[in-house]
CSV table of C-alpha atoms and ligand atoms in Angstrom, one decimal:
chain,number,residue,atom,x,y,z
A,1296,MET,CA,-26.1,5.2,1.3
A,1297,THR,CA,-23.1,5.0,1.3
A,1298,THR,CA,-21.4,8.4,1.2
A,1299,VAL,CA,-17.9,10.3,1.8
A,1300,ARG,CA,-16.8,12.6,4.3
A,1301,CYS,CA,-14.0,14.3,5.8
A,1302,ASN,CA,-13.2,12.8,9.2
A,1303,SER,CA,-11.9,16.2,10.4
A,1304,CYS,CA,-14.6,19.0,9.6
A,1305,SER,CA,-17.6,16.2,8.4
A,1306,GLU,CA,-17.9,18.2,4.9
A,1307,PRO,CA,-19.1,16.2,2.0
A,1308,ALA,CA,-16.9,14.9,-0.8
A,1309,ALA,CA,-17.2,14.4,-4.1
A,1310,ALA,CA,-17.0,10.1,-5.2
A,1311,LEU,CA,-13.8,10.5,-6.5
A,1312,ALA,CA,-12.1,13.2,-3.9
A,1313,TRP,CA,-8.6,11.4,-2.4
A,1314,ARG,CA,-8.7,14.0,1.0
A,1315,CYS,CA,-11.2,17.1,2.0
A,1316,GLY,CA,-11.4,20.0,-0.2
A,1317,THR,CA,-12.3,22.0,3.0
A,1318,CYS,CA,-9.9,21.2,5.3
A,1319,GLY,CA,-6.9,18.9,3.7
A,1320,GLY,CA,-8.1,16.4,6.2
A,1321,SER,CA,-8.9,12.5,5.4
A,1322,LEU,CA,-11.8,11.0,4.0
A,1323,ASP,CA,-14.2,8.2,4.8
A,1324,LEU,CA,-17.2,5.9,3.9
A,1325,ALA,CA,-20.6,6.8,5.9
A,1326,GLY,CA,-23.3,5.2,5.9
A,1327,LEU,CA,-21.9,1.5,5.0
A,1328,PRO,CA,-23.8,-1.6,5.1
A,1329,PRO,CA,-23.8,-3.3,8.4
A,1330,PHE,CA,-21.9,-6.3,8.7
A,1331,ASP,CA,-24.5,-9.7,8.2
A,1332,PRO,CA,-23.4,-13.0,7.9
A,1333,LYS,CA,-26.4,-14.4,6.2
A,1334,LEU,CA,-25.1,-12.0,2.9
A,1335,ILE,CA,-21.9,-13.9,2.8
A,1336,LYS,CA,-21.8,-15.7,-0.8
A,1337,ARG,CA,-20.4,-18.8,1.0
A,1338,ASP,CA,-19.6,-20.3,-3.1
A,1339,ASP,CA,-17.4,-17.5,-3.6
A,1340,TYR,CA,-13.6,-17.8,-2.6
A,1341,SER,CA,-12.5,-14.2,-3.0
A,1342,LEU,CA,-13.3,-11.0,-0.6
A,1343,TRP,CA,-16.4,-10.9,-2.9
A,1344,ARG,CA,-17.9,-13.0,-1.1
A,1345,TYR,CA,-18.6,-9.5,1.0
A,1346,SER,CA,-19.9,-8.1,-1.8
A,1347,ALA,CA,-23.2,-7.0,0.5
A,1348,MET,CA,-21.1,-5.2,2.8
A,1349,LEU,CA,-19.0,-3.8,-0.4
A,1350,PRO,CA,-20.5,-0.8,-1.8
A,1351,VAL,CA,-18.8,-1.2,-5.0
A,1352,GLN,CA,-19.8,-3.1,-8.2
A,1353,LYS,CA,-17.6,-6.0,-8.8
A,1354,ARG,CA,-16.2,-5.4,-12.3
A,1355,PHE,CA,-13.6,-7.5,-12.6
A,1356,SER,CA,-11.3,-9.6,-9.8
A,1357,LEU,CA,-8.3,-11.9,-10.1
A,1358,GLY,CA,-9.9,-14.0,-6.7
A,1359,GLU,CA,-7.8,-11.4,-4.3
A,1360,GLY,CA,-8.8,-12.5,-1.0
A,1361,MET,CA,-9.2,-15.6,1.1
A,1362,THR,CA,-6.1,-16.0,1.8
A,1363,PRO,CA,-4.5,-18.8,4.3
A,1364,LEU,CA,-4.9,-18.4,8.0
A,1365,ALA,CA,-1.5,-20.5,8.7
A,1366,PRO,CA,-0.8,-22.0,12.2
A,1367,VAL,CA,3.2,-21.7,12.8
A,1368,GLU,CA,4.8,-22.5,16.2
A,1369,LEU,CA,7.4,-19.5,17.1
A,1370,ASP,CA,9.6,-19.3,20.4
A,1371,GLY,CA,8.0,-22.8,20.9
A,1372,GLU,CA,4.5,-21.0,20.9
A,1373,PRO,CA,1.6,-21.1,18.4
A,1374,VAL,CA,0.9,-18.1,16.3
A,1375,LEU,CA,-1.4,-17.8,13.2
A,1376,ALA,CA,0.1,-16.5,10.3
A,1377,LYS,CA,-2.3,-14.6,7.8
A,1378,LEU,CA,-0.5,-15.2,4.8
A,1379,ASP,CA,-2.0,-12.0,3.0
A,1380,TYR,CA,1.2,-11.7,0.5
A,1381,LEU,CA,-0.6,-14.6,-1.3
A,1382,ASN,CA,-2.7,-12.3,-2.9
A,1383,PRO,CA,-2.5,-12.5,-7.0
A,1384,THR,CA,0.3,-9.6,-7.3
A,1385,GLY,CA,2.2,-10.6,-4.2
A,1386,SER,CA,1.1,-8.3,-1.3
A,1387,TYR,CA,-2.1,-7.3,0.8
A,1388,LYS,CA,-2.4,-4.2,-1.2
A,1389,ASP,CA,-4.6,-5.7,-3.6
A,1390,ARG,CA,-7.7,-5.7,-1.3
A,1391,GLY,CA,-7.6,-2.4,-1.3
A,1392,ALA,CA,-6.4,-2.4,-4.8
A,1393,SER,CA,-9.6,-3.8,-6.3
A,1394,THR,CA,-12.0,-2.3,-4.4
A,1395,LEU,CA,-10.4,0.9,-5.1
A,1396,MET,CA,-9.9,0.7,-8.9
A,1397,ASN,CA,-13.5,-1.1,-9.7
A,1398,HIS,CA,-14.8,1.8,-8.2
A,1399,ILE,CA,-12.9,4.2,-10.1
A,1400,ALA,CA,-13.7,1.8,-13.6
A,1401,GLY,CA,-17.4,3.1,-13.2
A,1402,PHE,CA,-16.4,6.9,-14.1
A,1403,ASP,CA,-15.1,8.0,-17.0
A,1404,VAL,CA,-11.4,8.1,-16.1
A,1405,SER,CA,-8.5,7.4,-18.6
A,1406,GLU,CA,-5.6,7.7,-16.2
A,1407,VAL,CA,-4.8,7.7,-12.6
A,1408,ILE,CA,-1.8,7.8,-10.7
A,1409,ASP,CA,-0.6,6.7,-7.4
A,1410,ASN,CA,2.7,7.1,-5.4
A,1411,SER,CA,4.4,3.7,-4.1
A,1412,SER,CA,7.4,2.4,-3.1
A,1413,GLY,CA,6.4,-1.0,-4.4
A,1414,ASN,CA,3.9,-3.3,-3.6
A,1415,ALA,CA,1.1,-0.4,-3.6
A,1416,GLY,CA,2.6,0.5,-7.3
A,1417,ALA,CA,2.6,-3.4,-8.5
A,1418,SER,CA,-1.3,-3.8,-7.6
A,1419,ILE,CA,-2.9,-0.1,-8.9
A,1420,ALA,CA,-0.9,-1.3,-11.8
A,1421,ALA,CA,-2.3,-4.4,-12.3
A,1422,TYR,CA,-5.8,-3.6,-11.5
A,1423,ALA,CA,-5.6,-0.6,-13.9
A,1424,SER,CA,-4.8,-2.8,-16.7
A,1425,LEU,CA,-8.0,-4.9,-15.7
A,1426,ALA,CA,-10.0,-1.4,-15.8
A,1427,GLY,CA,-8.5,-0.7,-18.6
A,1428,ILE,CA,-6.8,2.7,-17.6
A,1429,ALA,CA,-3.6,3.7,-17.5
A,1430,ALA,CA,-2.0,4.1,-14.6
A,1431,ARG,CA,1.5,6.4,-13.6
A,1432,ILE,CA,3.3,5.2,-10.4
A,1433,TYR,CA,5.3,8.1,-8.7
A,1434,VAL,CA,8.6,5.8,-6.9
A,1435,PRO,CA,10.6,7.3,-4.8
A,1436,THR,CA,14.2,7.4,-5.9
A,1437,ALA,CA,16.0,7.3,-2.8
A,1438,THR,CA,14.1,3.7,-1.2
A,1439,ALA,CA,12.2,2.1,-4.1
A,1440,VAL,CA,13.6,-1.6,-4.7
A,1441,GLU,CA,14.6,-1.9,-8.6
A,1442,SER,CA,12.7,-5.7,-8.8
A,1443,LYS,CA,9.6,-3.8,-7.4
A,1444,LYS,CA,9.7,-1.0,-10.2
A,1445,ARG,CA,10.5,-3.8,-12.9
A,1446,LEU,CA,7.1,-5.7,-11.5
A,1447,ILE,CA,5.2,-2.1,-11.3
A,1448,ASP,CA,6.2,-1.7,-15.9
A,1449,LEU,CA,5.0,-5.6,-16.0
A,1450,PHE,CA,2.0,-4.7,-15.1
A,1451,GLY,CA,1.8,-1.9,-17.1
A,1452,GLY,CA,2.4,0.6,-14.9
A,1453,ALA,CA,4.5,3.9,-16.5
A,1454,ILE,CA,7.3,4.5,-13.6
A,1455,VAL,CA,7.6,8.1,-13.3
A,1456,GLU,CA,11.1,8.6,-10.5
A,1457,SER,CA,10.7,11.6,-8.4
A,1458,GLN,CA,11.5,13.6,-4.7
A,1459,GLN,CA,8.9,15.2,-5.3
A,1460,PRO,CA,6.1,15.2,-2.8
A,1461,ILE,CA,3.1,13.4,-4.4
A,1462,ASP,CA,0.8,16.5,-3.5
A,1463,ASP,CA,2.6,18.8,-5.8
A,1464,VAL,CA,2.8,15.9,-8.3
A,1465,TYR,CA,-1.2,16.0,-7.8
A,1466,ALA,CA,-1.7,20.2,-8.3
A,1467,ALA,CA,0.3,19.7,-11.1
A,1468,ALA,CA,-1.7,17.4,-12.9
A,1469,GLN,CA,-5.5,18.3,-11.6
A,1470,SER,CA,-7.4,16.1,-14.0
A,1471,ILE,CA,-6.3,12.9,-13.6
A,1472,THR,CA,-7.7,10.8,-11.0
A,1473,TYR,CA,-5.5,10.0,-8.0
A,1474,ALA,CA,-5.5,6.6,-7.0
A,1475,SER,CA,-4.3,7.2,-4.0
A,1476,HIS,CA,-3.6,3.6,-1.8
A,1477,ALA,CA,-2.8,5.5,1.3
A,1478,TRP,CA,-5.6,8.4,1.3
A,1479,SER,CA,-8.4,6.8,-0.5
A,1480,PRO,CA,-11.5,5.9,1.5
A,1481,TRP,CA,-12.4,3.2,-1.7
A,1482,PHE,CA,-8.6,1.6,-0.8
A,1483,VAL,CA,-9.7,1.1,3.1
A,1484,LEU,CA,-12.5,-0.4,2.5
A,1485,GLY,CA,-11.1,-3.5,0.5
A,1486,GLN,CA,-8.6,-4.1,3.5
A,1487,MET,CA,-11.6,-4.6,5.9
A,1488,THR,CA,-12.5,-7.9,4.6
A,1489,VAL,CA,-8.9,-9.0,6.1
A,1490,ALA,CA,-10.9,-9.4,9.5
A,1491,TRP,CA,-13.8,-11.1,7.9
A,1492,GLU,CA,-11.6,-13.7,6.6
A,1493,THR,CA,-9.5,-14.0,9.6
A,1494,TRP,CA,-12.5,-14.5,11.8
A,1495,GLU,CA,-14.7,-16.7,9.6
A,1496,GLN,CA,-11.0,-19.2,9.4
A,1497,MET,CA,-11.6,-18.9,13.2
A,1498,GLY,CA,-14.9,-20.7,13.3
A,1499,GLY,CA,-16.5,-17.2,14.1
A,1500,HIS,CA,-14.4,-15.7,16.8
A,1501,ALA,CA,-12.1,-12.8,17.0
A,1502,PRO,CA,-7.9,-13.2,17.7
A,1503,ASP,CA,-6.9,-12.0,20.9
A,1504,ALA,CA,-4.4,-9.6,19.4
A,1505,VAL,CA,-3.6,-8.5,15.6
A,1506,ALA,CA,0.0,-7.3,14.9
A,1507,THR,CA,0.6,-5.4,11.7
A,1508,PRO,CA,3.5,-3.9,9.6
A,1509,VAL,CA,2.6,0.2,9.8
A,1510,GLY,CA,3.6,2.7,7.1
A,1511,HIS,CA,0.5,4.3,6.1
A,1512,GLY,CA,-2.0,1.6,8.1
A,1513,GLY,CA,-3.7,0.7,5.5
A,1514,LEU,CA,-4.1,-3.2,6.5
A,1515,PHE,CA,-3.9,-2.1,10.3
A,1516,LEU,CA,-6.9,-0.1,9.9
A,1517,GLY,CA,-8.4,-2.2,8.0
A,1518,PHE,CA,-8.2,-5.7,10.7
A,1519,TYR,CA,-9.6,-2.9,12.9
A,1520,ARG,CA,-12.3,-1.3,11.0
A,1521,GLY,CA,-13.4,-5.0,9.7
A,1522,PHE,CA,-13.7,-6.5,13.4
A,1523,ARG,CA,-15.5,-3.3,14.8
A,1524,ALA,CA,-18.0,-4.3,12.2
A,1525,LEU,CA,-17.8,-7.3,13.5
A,1526,ARG,CA,-18.5,-6.2,16.9
A,1527,GLU,CA,-21.2,-3.4,16.0
A,1528,ALA,CA,-23.0,-6.5,14.9
A,1529,GLY,CA,-22.9,-8.4,17.6
A,1530,LEU,CA,-20.7,-11.0,16.3
A,1531,ILE,CA,-17.4,-10.6,18.4
A,1532,GLU,CA,-17.7,-9.7,22.3
A,1533,SER,CA,-14.6,-8.0,22.1
A,1534,MET,CA,-12.0,-5.9,19.9
A,1535,PRO,CA,-9.0,-7.4,19.5
A,1536,ARG,CA,-5.9,-5.4,21.2
A,1537,MET,CA,-3.9,-4.0,18.2
A,1538,ILE,CA,-0.3,-3.6,17.2
A,1539,ALA,CA,1.4,-1.8,15.7
A,1540,VAL,CA,4.7,-2.2,14.8
A,1541,GLN,CA,7.4,-0.6,13.0
A,1542,SER,CA,11.0,-0.1,12.1
A,1543,SER,CA,13.4,2.2,14.0
A,1544,GLY,CA,14.2,3.7,11.0
A,1545,VAL,CA,10.7,5.8,11.2
A,1546,ASP,CA,8.5,5.2,14.4
A,1547,PRO,CA,5.8,8.2,13.8
A,1548,ILE,CA,3.2,5.8,15.2
A,1549,VAL,CA,5.4,4.2,17.9
A,1550,GLN,CA,6.4,7.7,18.9
A,1551,GLY,CA,3.5,8.5,19.4
A,1552,TRP,CA,1.7,5.9,21.4
A,1553,GLU,CA,4.2,6.2,23.6
A,1554,GLN,CA,3.7,9.7,24.6
A,1555,GLY,CA,0.4,9.3,24.7
A,1556,LEU,CA,-0.6,11.8,21.6
A,1557,GLU,CA,-3.6,12.3,19.4
A,1558,SER,CA,-1.5,12.8,16.4
A,1559,PRO,CA,2.2,11.3,15.5
A,1560,PRO,CA,4.8,13.6,15.5
A,1561,THR,CA,7.6,14.3,12.8
A,1562,VAL,CA,10.1,12.3,12.7
A,1563,SER,CA,13.0,12.8,10.5
A,1564,ALA,CA,14.0,9.2,8.6
A,1565,ARG,CA,16.6,7.0,9.5
A,1566,PRO,CA,18.3,3.9,7.0
A,1567,SER,CA,16.0,0.3,7.4
A,1568,VAL,CA,15.4,-2.6,5.5
A,1569,ALA,CA,11.4,-2.6,6.3
A,1570,ASP,CA,11.7,-0.3,2.6
A,1571,GLY,CA,7.5,-0.8,2.6
A,1572,ILE,CA,6.7,1.0,5.5
A,1573,LEU,CA,9.2,4.4,5.4
A,1574,VAL,CA,6.1,7.2,5.8
A,1575,GLU,CA,7.2,9.5,7.8
A,1576,ALA,CA,3.7,11.2,7.5
A,1577,PRO,CA,0.9,9.0,7.5
A,1578,ALA,CA,-2.5,9.6,6.2
A,1579,ARG,CA,-4.3,8.2,9.1
A,1580,GLY,CA,-1.8,8.8,11.9
A,1581,ALA,CA,-4.3,10.5,14.1
A,1582,GLN,CA,-6.8,6.9,13.6
A,1583,ILE,CA,-4.0,4.6,14.1
A,1584,LEU,CA,-3.6,6.1,17.4
A,1585,SER,CA,-6.9,6.2,18.9
A,1586,ALA,CA,-7.9,3.0,17.8
A,1587,LEU,CA,-4.5,1.5,19.6
A,1588,TYR,CA,-5.8,3.6,22.9
A,1589,GLU,CA,-9.4,2.3,22.0
A,1590,THR,CA,-8.2,-1.6,22.2
A,1591,ASP,CA,-6.2,-1.5,24.5
A,1592,GLY,CA,-3.3,-2.6,22.0
A,1593,PHE,CA,0.1,-1.0,21.5
A,1594,ALA,CA,2.6,0.5,19.1
A,1595,LEU,CA,6.7,-2.0,19.1
A,1596,ARG,CA,9.4,-0.5,16.7
A,1597,VAL,CA,12.3,-3.0,15.6
A,1598,ASP,CA,15.4,-2.8,14.8
A,1599,ASN,CA,17.5,-4.2,11.7
A,1600,ASP,CA,19.4,-6.9,12.9
A,1601,ALA,CA,15.7,-8.2,14.0
A,1602,ILE,CA,14.1,-7.8,11.1
A,1603,LYS,CA,16.7,-9.6,9.1
A,1604,LYS,CA,17.1,-12.6,11.3
A,1605,ALA,CA,13.1,-12.9,11.8
A,1606,GLN,CA,13.5,-13.2,7.4
A,1607,ARG,CA,15.5,-16.1,7.8
A,1608,ARG,CA,13.1,-17.2,10.6
A,1609,MET,CA,10.3,-17.3,9.2
A,1610,ALA,CA,11.5,-18.9,6.1
A,1611,ARG,CA,13.0,-22.1,7.8
A,1612,LYS,CA,9.2,-22.4,8.6
A,1613,GLY,CA,8.3,-22.4,5.0
A,1614,LEU,CA,7.1,-18.8,4.5
A,1615,ILE,CA,8.6,-16.3,2.3
A,1616,ILE,CA,7.9,-12.8,3.5
A,1617,GLU,CA,9.5,-9.8,2.7
A,1618,MET,CA,11.5,-7.6,4.7
A,1619,THR,CA,8.7,-5.2,5.7
A,1620,SER,CA,6.8,-8.3,6.7
A,1621,ALA,CA,8.9,-9.9,8.6
A,1622,VAL,CA,8.7,-6.9,11.5
A,1623,VAL,CA,6.1,-8.4,13.4
A,1624,ALA,CA,8.0,-12.1,13.6
A,1625,ALA,CA,10.9,-10.1,14.8
A,1626,ALA,CA,8.3,-8.3,17.7
A,1627,LEU,CA,6.8,-11.2,18.7
A,1628,PRO,CA,9.1,-11.3,22.0
A,1629,GLN,CA,7.8,-7.8,22.4
A,1630,ILE,CA,3.9,-8.9,21.7
A,1631,ARG,CA,4.1,-12.2,24.4
A,1632,ARG,CA,5.9,-9.9,27.3
A,1633,ARG,CA,2.3,-7.9,26.9
A,1634,THR,CA,-0.2,-10.6,26.1
A,1635,GLY,CA,0.7,-14.0,27.3
A,1636,ASP,CA,1.9,-16.8,26.2
A,1637,ASP,CA,-1.6,-18.3,26.1
A,1638,ALA,CA,-3.4,-15.3,23.8
A,1639,ALA,CA,-4.6,-16.3,20.1
A,1640,VAL,CA,-2.0,-13.6,18.3
A,1641,VAL,CA,-2.4,-13.1,14.4
A,1642,LEU,CA,0.6,-11.8,12.3
A,1643,ALA,CA,-0.1,-10.3,9.2
A,1644,PHE,CA,2.3,-11.5,6.9
A,1645,THR,CA,1.7,-8.4,4.0
A,1646,GLY,CA,4.3,-8.7,0.9
A,1647,ASN,CA,5.7,-12.0,-1.0
A,1648,GLY,CA,9.7,-12.0,-0.4
A,1649,LEU,CA,9.8,-13.8,-3.7
A,1650,LYS,CA,9.6,-10.1,-4.7
A,1651,ASN,CA,13.2,-8.9,-3.4
A,1652,LEU,CA,14.9,-12.8,-4.1
A,1653,ALA,CA,17.9,-11.4,-7.0
B,1284,ZN,ZN1,-12.5,18.6,6.4
């Protein structure tokens, strides 16, 4: 039986809670079904092929998940590109939005709110529309990209431009469900499927290393937890080295890792082209750092110039990714210096570059 519990004080929480009511800590699911390869629905080509491992009733789906794992040559070496930007709304967030909104749809909920600079807002808005639930998306006035706001609107989300921290917004609207892509454990649940797919696509093996862009770290923790479930099931021998990549504009995880801290330090934001990962205080910062230490992983920062060049370079390989995704390609030389040239490295590409074309 799966329950919701606080990571810090272990208090149980309600099914729709977004953080611990006792201590304010982040929540996780306890008692998840173990990964069992015999229970994969081999004729379902969406993340719902792992339904037996996802304690959520599927009510609706856009076929999210099962994105390509494409071989790409970069700097004369092969890497594996997980094209998660090819999910239905153009970002990896559809995995978590699908499990979260399917979960919420099991309750008497008429409206949800989330805060997002773009991709998560679009995804929550789309899946809320499928659920017949209204979505109000708070977008930061300073950093939200115009084309992403149009996308949220198209998917049926109501946009509220706000400088206000979401905690204040939520406190003022207690009767509304906070469908938080950053906090909800039901969102992170869906992200685990990216690791299971990668494992299947590699013929039942794990890569040596996985690099993701990190803002709140949803995809990073999805990969980490998904591979951990495979290791606990005895299906892989060791964990891949987890690599968190941030922009030099906002880099709390990199600073925390460099200093060997348990929790990321407070940082101040500088301008960055990586608009999807400008998160000064990640909701699960301590868990991200812990995963880095446990897997002999590392955290890297890349500057705007390197990110822009990497985006163009990926386009010449036929992959239209957004700037935020390009951070992992920009970090590849640094990654290779640490892993060696022969390591099987997966780069996770998270958001579709078509969203930002004028
Ligand atoms: Zn707590």
